Amino acid sequence: MEKQIIITIGREFGSGGHEIAEKLSKELGIILYDRELIRTAAEKFHFDENVLAYYDEKPIHSVLFPLNLAMLPYAIGDSVEERAAVAEFSVIREKSEKESFIVVGRCAEHILKDKDIISVFISANEKDRIDRICKKYDLYENDAKALISRNNNVRKHYHDYYCDEPWGSATTYHLCLNSSIFGIDGCVELIKESVKWHLER
């Protein structure tokens, strides 16, 4: 692709958001930043990679103001969670200056809200999320339900701490898709159509 395209994907736990991102990456021929993002941020900010991975998308337990984009990459707080988050945010901003890519989570739709991006949120019906997590992690239904609730709470608290837009709200994203309705491949196709329109407008 000649024109830069950046896709940010927020997702409910168990909705298949990461699988959708992986398929998009292959079909569009652009990189998906996930583990590589952690590795790059660890090197740049002198983190142990395993420590940064542990604190990846982890909320902190105090209430402050939303992150000021103008403070990047120097807004390093006192907590490990804050320093880990800002390290990743800084790398996302750096990549956005020169690359096309897909990034999952990590407040990317907020961090890059001044950029020309396509922001997506993937949800799914509760039963489908439970079934997916039961199968993926070999869990009983109640355990899967508890894991989904816990992870969604973590994602919401992380997102809402750093962002001034609410996690999962339709007004926060350009495109909200339910993978229970459209399926994984259907969501991929709809996002690809959005990309096509975006490139041609």
PDB file of C-alpha atoms in Angstrom:
ATOM      1  CA  MET A   1       0.000   0.000   0.000  1.00  0.00           C
ATOM      2  CA  GLU A   2       1.327   3.421  -0.927  1.00  0.00           C
ATOM      3  CA  LYS A   3      -0.823   5.388   1.503  1.00  0.00           C
ATOM      4  CA  GLN A   4      -0.144   4.828   5.156  1.00  0.00           C
ATOM      5  CA  ILE A   5      -2.838   2.905   6.973  1.00  0.00           C
ATOM      6  CA  ILE A   6      -3.029   2.412  10.710  1.00  0.00           C
ATOM      7  CA  ILE A   7      -5.695   0.186  12.240  1.00  0.00           C
ATOM      8  CA  THR A   8      -6.273   0.105  15.979  1.00  0.00           C
ATOM      9  CA  ILE A   9      -8.325  -2.737  17.410  1.00  0.00           C
ATOM     10  CA  GLY A  10      -9.950  -2.720  20.822  1.00  0.00           C
ATOM     11  CA  ARG A  11     -11.681  -5.908  21.871  1.00  0.00           C
ATOM     12  CA  GLU A  12     -13.712  -7.699  24.485  1.00  0.00           C
ATOM     13  CA  PHE A  13     -11.940 -10.698  25.955  1.00  0.00           C
ATOM     14  CA  GLY A  14     -13.017 -13.766  24.017  1.00  0.00           C
ATOM     15  CA  SER A  15     -14.378 -11.849  21.031  1.00  0.00           C
ATOM     16  CA  GLY A  16     -11.653 -13.009  18.637  1.00  0.00           C
ATOM     17  CA  GLY A  17     -10.174  -9.538  18.240  1.00  0.00           C
ATOM     18  CA  HIS A  18      -6.589 -10.742  18.145  1.00  0.00           C
ATOM     19  CA  GLU A  19      -7.405 -13.428  15.577  1.00  0.00           C
ATOM     20  CA  ILE A  20      -9.071 -10.783  13.433  1.00  0.00           C
ATOM     21  CA  ALA A  21      -5.958  -8.605  13.730  1.00  0.00           C
ATOM     22  CA  GLU A  22      -3.709 -11.516  12.704  1.00  0.00           C
ATOM     23  CA  LYS A  23      -5.809 -12.259   9.622  1.00  0.00           C
ATOM     24  CA  LEU A  24      -5.934  -8.594   8.668  1.00  0.00           C
ATOM     25  CA  SER A  25      -2.168  -8.361   8.985  1.00  0.00           C
ATOM     26  CA  LYS A  26      -1.682 -11.250   6.564  1.00  0.00           C
ATOM     27  CA  GLU A  27      -4.319 -10.161   4.061  1.00  0.00           C
ATOM     28  CA  LEU A  28      -3.331  -6.485   3.988  1.00  0.00           C
ATOM     29  CA  GLY A  29       0.387  -7.204   4.143  1.00  0.00           C
ATOM     30  CA  ILE A  30       1.042  -4.841   7.047  1.00  0.00           C
ATOM     31  CA  ILE A  31       2.698  -5.635  10.364  1.00  0.00           C
ATOM     32  CA  LEU A  32       0.785  -6.451  13.529  1.00  0.00           C
ATOM     33  CA  TYR A  33       2.499  -4.941  16.540  1.00  0.00           C
ATOM     34  CA  ASP A  34       2.047  -7.109  19.590  1.00  0.00           C
ATOM     35  CA  ARG A  35       4.991  -8.931  21.161  1.00  0.00           C
ATOM     36  CA  GLU A  36       7.350  -6.975  18.904  1.00  0.00           C
ATOM     37  CA  LEU A  37       5.969  -3.778  20.426  1.00  0.00           C
ATOM     38  CA  ILE A  38       6.890  -5.031  23.897  1.00  0.00           C
ATOM     39  CA  ARG A  39      10.385  -5.993  22.714  1.00  0.00           C
ATOM     40  CA  THR A  40      10.996  -2.608  21.093  1.00  0.00           C
ATOM     41  CA  ALA A  41       9.703  -0.671  24.106  1.00  0.00           C
ATOM     42  CA  ALA A  42      11.823  -2.793  26.458  1.00  0.00           C
ATOM     43  CA  GLU A  43      14.968  -2.011  24.473  1.00  0.00           C
ATOM     44  CA  LYS A  44      14.225   1.701  24.120  1.00  0.00           C
ATOM     45  CA  PHE A  45      13.358   2.290  27.780  1.00  0.00           C
ATOM     46  CA  HIS A  46      15.733  -0.282  29.304  1.00  0.00           C
ATOM     47  CA  PHE A  47      13.017  -2.547  30.665  1.00  0.00           C
ATOM     48  CA  ASP A  48      13.402  -6.241  31.239  1.00  0.00           C
ATOM     49  CA  GLU A  49      11.215  -7.646  28.449  1.00  0.00           C
ATOM     50  CA  ASN A  50       9.527 -10.148  30.770  1.00  0.00           C
ATOM     51  CA  VAL A  51       8.690  -7.398  33.251  1.00  0.00           C
ATOM     52  CA  LEU A  52       7.216  -5.210  30.510  1.00  0.00           C
ATOM     53  CA  ALA A  53       5.198  -8.169  29.217  1.00  0.00           C
ATOM     54  CA  TYR A  54       3.874  -8.795  32.732  1.00  0.00           C
ATOM     55  CA  TYR A  55       2.670  -5.195  33.088  1.00  0.00           C
ATOM     56  CA  ASP A  56       1.370  -4.966  29.508  1.00  0.00           C
ATOM     57  CA  GLU A  57      -2.134  -3.399  29.573  1.00  0.00           C
ATOM     58  CA  LYS A  58      -2.258  -3.528  33.380  1.00  0.00           C
ATOM     59  CA  PRO A  59      -4.106  -0.713  35.175  1.00  0.00           C
ATOM     60  CA  ILE A  60      -2.744   1.117  38.169  1.00  0.00           C
ATOM     61  CA  HIS A  61      -4.739   1.540  41.358  1.00  0.00           C
ATOM     62  CA  SER A  62      -5.014   5.299  41.635  1.00  0.00           C
ATOM     63  CA  VAL A  63      -7.125   7.922  39.888  1.00  0.00           C
ATOM     64  CA  LEU A  64      -5.310  10.649  37.965  1.00  0.00           C
ATOM     65  CA  PHE A  65      -5.967  12.691  34.845  1.00  0.00           C
ATOM     66  CA  PRO A  66      -6.012  11.253  31.291  1.00  0.00           C
ATOM     67  CA  LEU A  67      -2.642  11.028  29.573  1.00  0.00           C
ATOM     68  CA  ASN A  68      -1.544  14.225  27.840  1.00  0.00           C
ATOM     69  CA  LEU A  69      -0.296  13.242  24.382  1.00  0.00           C
ATOM     70  CA  ALA A  70       2.043  16.238  24.343  1.00  0.00           C
ATOM     71  CA  MET A  71       3.979  14.709  27.249  1.00  0.00           C
ATOM     72  CA  LEU A  72       5.083  11.648  25.283  1.00  0.00           C
ATOM     73  CA  PRO A  73       7.638  10.116  25.378  1.00  0.00           C
ATOM     74  CA  TYR A  74       8.672  11.697  28.662  1.00  0.00           C
ATOM     75  CA  ALA A  75       5.532  11.155  30.780  1.00  0.00           C
ATOM     76  CA  ILE A  76       7.083   8.466  32.933  1.00  0.00           C
ATOM     77  CA  GLY A  77       5.211   8.113  36.219  1.00  0.00           C
ATOM     78  CA  ASP A  78       6.348   6.602  39.484  1.00  0.00           C
ATOM     79  CA  SER A  79       4.595   3.232  39.138  1.00  0.00           C
ATOM     80  CA  VAL A  80       5.901   0.355  37.055  1.00  0.00           C
ATOM     81  CA  GLU A  81       2.477   0.141  35.392  1.00  0.00           C
ATOM     82  CA  GLU A  82       2.670   3.757  34.242  1.00  0.00           C
ATOM     83  CA  ARG A  83       6.225   3.482  33.006  1.00  0.00           C
ATOM     84  CA  ALA A  84       5.377   0.287  31.101  1.00  0.00           C
ATOM     85  CA  ALA A  85       2.320   1.886  29.506  1.00  0.00           C
ATOM     86  CA  VAL A  86       4.084   5.088  28.469  1.00  0.00           C
ATOM     87  CA  ALA A  87       6.999   3.098  27.025  1.00  0.00           C
ATOM     88  CA  GLU A  88       4.578   1.269  24.737  1.00  0.00           C
ATOM     89  CA  PHE A  89       2.650   4.442  23.915  1.00  0.00           C
ATOM     90  CA  SER A  90       5.886   6.115  22.891  1.00  0.00           C
ATOM     91  CA  VAL A  91       6.786   3.280  20.512  1.00  0.00           C
ATOM     92  CA  ILE A  92       3.286   3.358  18.996  1.00  0.00           C
ATOM     93  CA  ARG A  93       3.645   7.091  18.371  1.00  0.00           C
ATOM     94  CA  GLU A  94       7.108   6.592  16.873  1.00  0.00           C
ATOM     95  CA  LYS A  95       5.877   3.871  14.512  1.00  0.00           C
ATOM     96  CA  SER A  96       2.960   6.043  13.414  1.00  0.00           C
ATOM     97  CA  GLU A  97       5.358   8.594  11.950  1.00  0.00           C
ATOM     98  CA  LYS A  98       6.594   6.240   9.241  1.00  0.00           C
ATOM     99  CA  GLU A  99       4.786   2.894   9.037  1.00  0.00           C
ATOM    100  CA  SER A 100       1.529   1.194   8.215  1.00  0.00           C
ATOM    101  CA  PHE A 101       0.542  -1.241  10.951  1.00  0.00           C
ATOM    102  CA  ILE A 102      -2.158  -2.830  13.079  1.00  0.00           C
ATOM    103  CA  VAL A 103      -2.067  -2.612  16.856  1.00  0.00           C
ATOM    104  CA  VAL A 104      -4.360  -4.366  19.320  1.00  0.00           C
ATOM    105  CA  GLY A 105      -5.406  -2.619  22.530  1.00  0.00           C
ATOM    106  CA  ARG A 106      -2.928  -0.391  24.415  1.00  0.00           C
ATOM    107  CA  CYS A 107      -5.163   2.701  24.108  1.00  0.00           C
ATOM    108  CA  ALA A 108      -3.920   3.104  20.536  1.00  0.00           C
ATOM    109  CA  GLU A 109      -7.078   4.794  19.258  1.00  0.00           C
ATOM    110  CA  HIS A 110      -6.509   7.494  21.887  1.00  0.00           C
ATOM    111  CA  ILE A 111      -2.730   7.713  21.594  1.00  0.00           C
ATOM    112  CA  LEU A 112      -3.094   8.189  17.829  1.00  0.00           C
ATOM    113  CA  LYS A 113      -6.317  10.201  17.767  1.00  0.00           C
ATOM    114  CA  ASP A 114      -4.550  13.073  16.002  1.00  0.00           C
ATOM    115  CA  LYS A 115      -3.472  10.673  13.217  1.00  0.00           C
ATOM    116  CA  ASP A 116      -5.350   9.407  10.168  1.00  0.00           C
ATOM    117  CA  ILE A 117      -6.363   6.000  11.550  1.00  0.00           C
ATOM    118  CA  ILE A 118      -9.198   3.482  11.448  1.00  0.00           C
ATOM    119  CA  SER A 119     -10.202   2.541  14.982  1.00  0.00           C
ATOM    120  CA  VAL A 120     -12.181  -0.654  15.503  1.00  0.00           C
ATOM    121  CA  PHE A 121     -13.815  -2.319  18.498  1.00  0.00           C
ATOM    122  CA  ILE A 122     -14.695  -6.026  18.424  1.00  0.00           C
ATOM    123  CA  SER A 123     -17.396  -7.395  20.707  1.00  0.00           C
ATOM    124  CA  ALA A 124     -19.247 -10.721  20.797  1.00  0.00           C
ATOM    125  CA  ASN A 125     -22.268 -12.227  22.495  1.00  0.00           C
ATOM    126  CA  GLU A 126     -21.557 -13.598  25.965  1.00  0.00           C
ATOM    127  CA  LYS A 127     -22.221 -17.227  25.042  1.00  0.00           C
ATOM    128  CA  ASP A 128     -19.798 -17.079  22.126  1.00  0.00           C
ATOM    129  CA  ARG A 129     -17.124 -15.460  24.277  1.00  0.00           C
ATOM    130  CA  ILE A 130     -17.569 -18.133  26.944  1.00  0.00           C
ATOM    131  CA  ASP A 131     -17.438 -20.937  24.364  1.00  0.00           C
ATOM    132  CA  ARG A 132     -14.289 -19.486  22.803  1.00  0.00           C
ATOM    133  CA  ILE A 133     -12.489 -19.146  26.138  1.00  0.00           C
ATOM    134  CA  CYS A 134     -13.601 -22.610  27.322  1.00  0.00           C
ATOM    135  CA  LYS A 135     -12.126 -24.114  24.171  1.00  0.00           C
ATOM    136  CA  LYS A 136      -8.963 -22.002  24.118  1.00  0.00           C
ATOM    137  CA  TYR A 137      -8.005 -22.516  27.765  1.00  0.00           C
ATOM    138  CA  ASP A 138      -9.772 -25.814  28.468  1.00  0.00           C
ATOM    139  CA  LEU A 139     -11.965 -24.308  31.184  1.00  0.00           C
ATOM    140  CA  TYR A 140     -15.364 -25.021  32.658  1.00  0.00           C
ATOM    141  CA  GLU A 141     -18.092 -22.519  31.796  1.00  0.00           C
ATOM    142  CA  ASN A 142     -18.113 -20.752  35.197  1.00  0.00           C
ATOM    143  CA  ASP A 143     -14.326 -20.438  35.178  1.00  0.00           C
ATOM    144  CA  ALA A 144     -14.387 -19.029  31.643  1.00  0.00           C
ATOM    145  CA  LYS A 145     -17.097 -16.555  32.607  1.00  0.00           C
ATOM    146  CA  ALA A 146     -15.057 -15.374  35.605  1.00  0.00           C
ATOM    147  CA  LEU A 147     -11.908 -15.036  33.466  1.00  0.00           C
ATOM    148  CA  ILE A 148     -13.779 -12.980  30.866  1.00  0.00           C
ATOM    149  CA  SER A 149     -15.196 -10.662  33.505  1.00  0.00           C
ATOM    150  CA  ARG A 150     -11.796 -10.208  35.152  1.00  0.00           C
ATOM    151  CA  ASN A 151      -9.977  -9.485  31.891  1.00  0.00           C
ATOM    152  CA  ASN A 152     -12.614  -7.083  30.613  1.00  0.00           C
ATOM    153  CA  ASN A 153     -12.463  -5.179  33.901  1.00  0.00           C
ATOM    154  CA  VAL A 154      -8.673  -4.955  33.611  1.00  0.00           C
ATOM    155  CA  ARG A 155      -8.906  -3.688  30.032  1.00  0.00           C
ATOM    156  CA  LYS A 156     -11.585  -1.144  30.907  1.00  0.00           C
ATOM    157  CA  HIS A 157      -9.704   0.215  33.924  1.00  0.00           C
ATOM    158  CA  TYR A 158      -6.443   0.406  31.975  1.00  0.00           C
ATOM    159  CA  HIS A 159      -8.077   2.164  29.044  1.00  0.00           C
ATOM    160  CA  ASP A 160     -10.186   4.572  31.081  1.00  0.00           C
ATOM    161  CA  TYR A 161      -7.234   5.563  33.262  1.00  0.00           C
ATOM    162  CA  TYR A 162      -5.200   6.810  30.286  1.00  0.00           C
ATOM    163  CA  CYS A 163      -7.996   7.902  27.949  1.00  0.00           C
ATOM    164  CA  ASP A 164     -10.742  10.486  28.068  1.00  0.00           C
ATOM    165  CA  GLU A 165     -13.056   8.298  25.945  1.00  0.00           C
ATOM    166  CA  PRO A 166     -14.779   5.245  27.499  1.00  0.00           C
ATOM    167  CA  TRP A 167     -13.605   1.737  26.609  1.00  0.00           C
ATOM    168  CA  GLY A 168     -16.066  -0.125  24.395  1.00  0.00           C
ATOM    169  CA  SER A 169     -18.350   2.835  23.720  1.00  0.00           C
ATOM    170  CA  ALA A 170     -19.495   3.271  20.120  1.00  0.00           C
ATOM    171  CA  THR A 171     -18.574   6.957  20.261  1.00  0.00           C
ATOM    172  CA  THR A 172     -14.932   6.063  20.961  1.00  0.00           C
ATOM    173  CA  TYR A 173     -14.326   4.116  17.728  1.00  0.00           C
ATOM    174  CA  HIS A 174     -14.930   4.496  14.006  1.00  0.00           C
ATOM    175  CA  LEU A 175     -16.183   0.956  13.534  1.00  0.00           C
ATOM    176  CA  CYS A 176     -17.813  -1.384  16.081  1.00  0.00           C
ATOM    177  CA  LEU A 177     -18.325  -5.005  15.014  1.00  0.00           C
ATOM    178  CA  ASN A 178     -19.921  -7.998  16.706  1.00  0.00           C
ATOM    179  CA  SER A 179     -18.031 -11.160  15.759  1.00  0.00           C
ATOM    180  CA  SER A 180     -21.029 -13.278  16.812  1.00  0.00           C
ATOM    181  CA  ILE A 181     -23.025 -11.646  14.011  1.00  0.00           C
ATOM    182  CA  PHE A 182     -20.403 -11.291  11.289  1.00  0.00           C
ATOM    183  CA  GLY A 183     -17.970 -14.059  12.226  1.00  0.00           C
ATOM    184  CA  ILE A 184     -14.203 -13.691  12.340  1.00  0.00           C
ATOM    185  CA  ASP A 185     -13.814 -13.695   8.557  1.00  0.00           C
ATOM    186  CA  GLY A 186     -16.789 -11.388   8.119  1.00  0.00           C
ATOM    187  CA  CYS A 187     -15.231  -8.851  10.481  1.00  0.00           C
ATOM    188  CA  VAL A 188     -11.973  -9.084   8.547  1.00  0.00           C
ATOM    189  CA  GLU A 189     -13.794  -8.395   5.283  1.00  0.00           C
ATOM    190  CA  LEU A 190     -15.723  -5.463   6.718  1.00  0.00           C
ATOM    191  CA  ILE A 191     -12.549  -3.878   8.046  1.00  0.00           C
ATOM    192  CA  LYS A 192     -10.845  -4.453   4.699  1.00  0.00           C
ATOM    193  CA  GLU A 193     -13.741  -2.688   2.968  1.00  0.00           C
ATOM    194  CA  SER A 194     -13.321   0.202   5.392  1.00  0.00           C
ATOM    195  CA  VAL A 195      -9.622   0.321   4.551  1.00  0.00           C
ATOM    196  CA  LYS A 196     -10.420   0.305   0.831  1.00  0.00           C
ATOM    197  CA  TRP A 197     -12.837   3.209   1.244  1.00  0.00           C
ATOM    198  CA  HIS A 198     -10.305   5.021   3.412  1.00  0.00           C
ATOM    199  CA  LEU A 199      -7.592   4.696   0.763  1.00  0.00           C
ATOM    200  CA  GLU A 200      -9.836   5.778  -2.080  1.00  0.00           C
ATOM    201  CA  ARG A 201     -11.510   8.801  -0.507  1.00  0.00           C
TER     202      ARG A 201
END
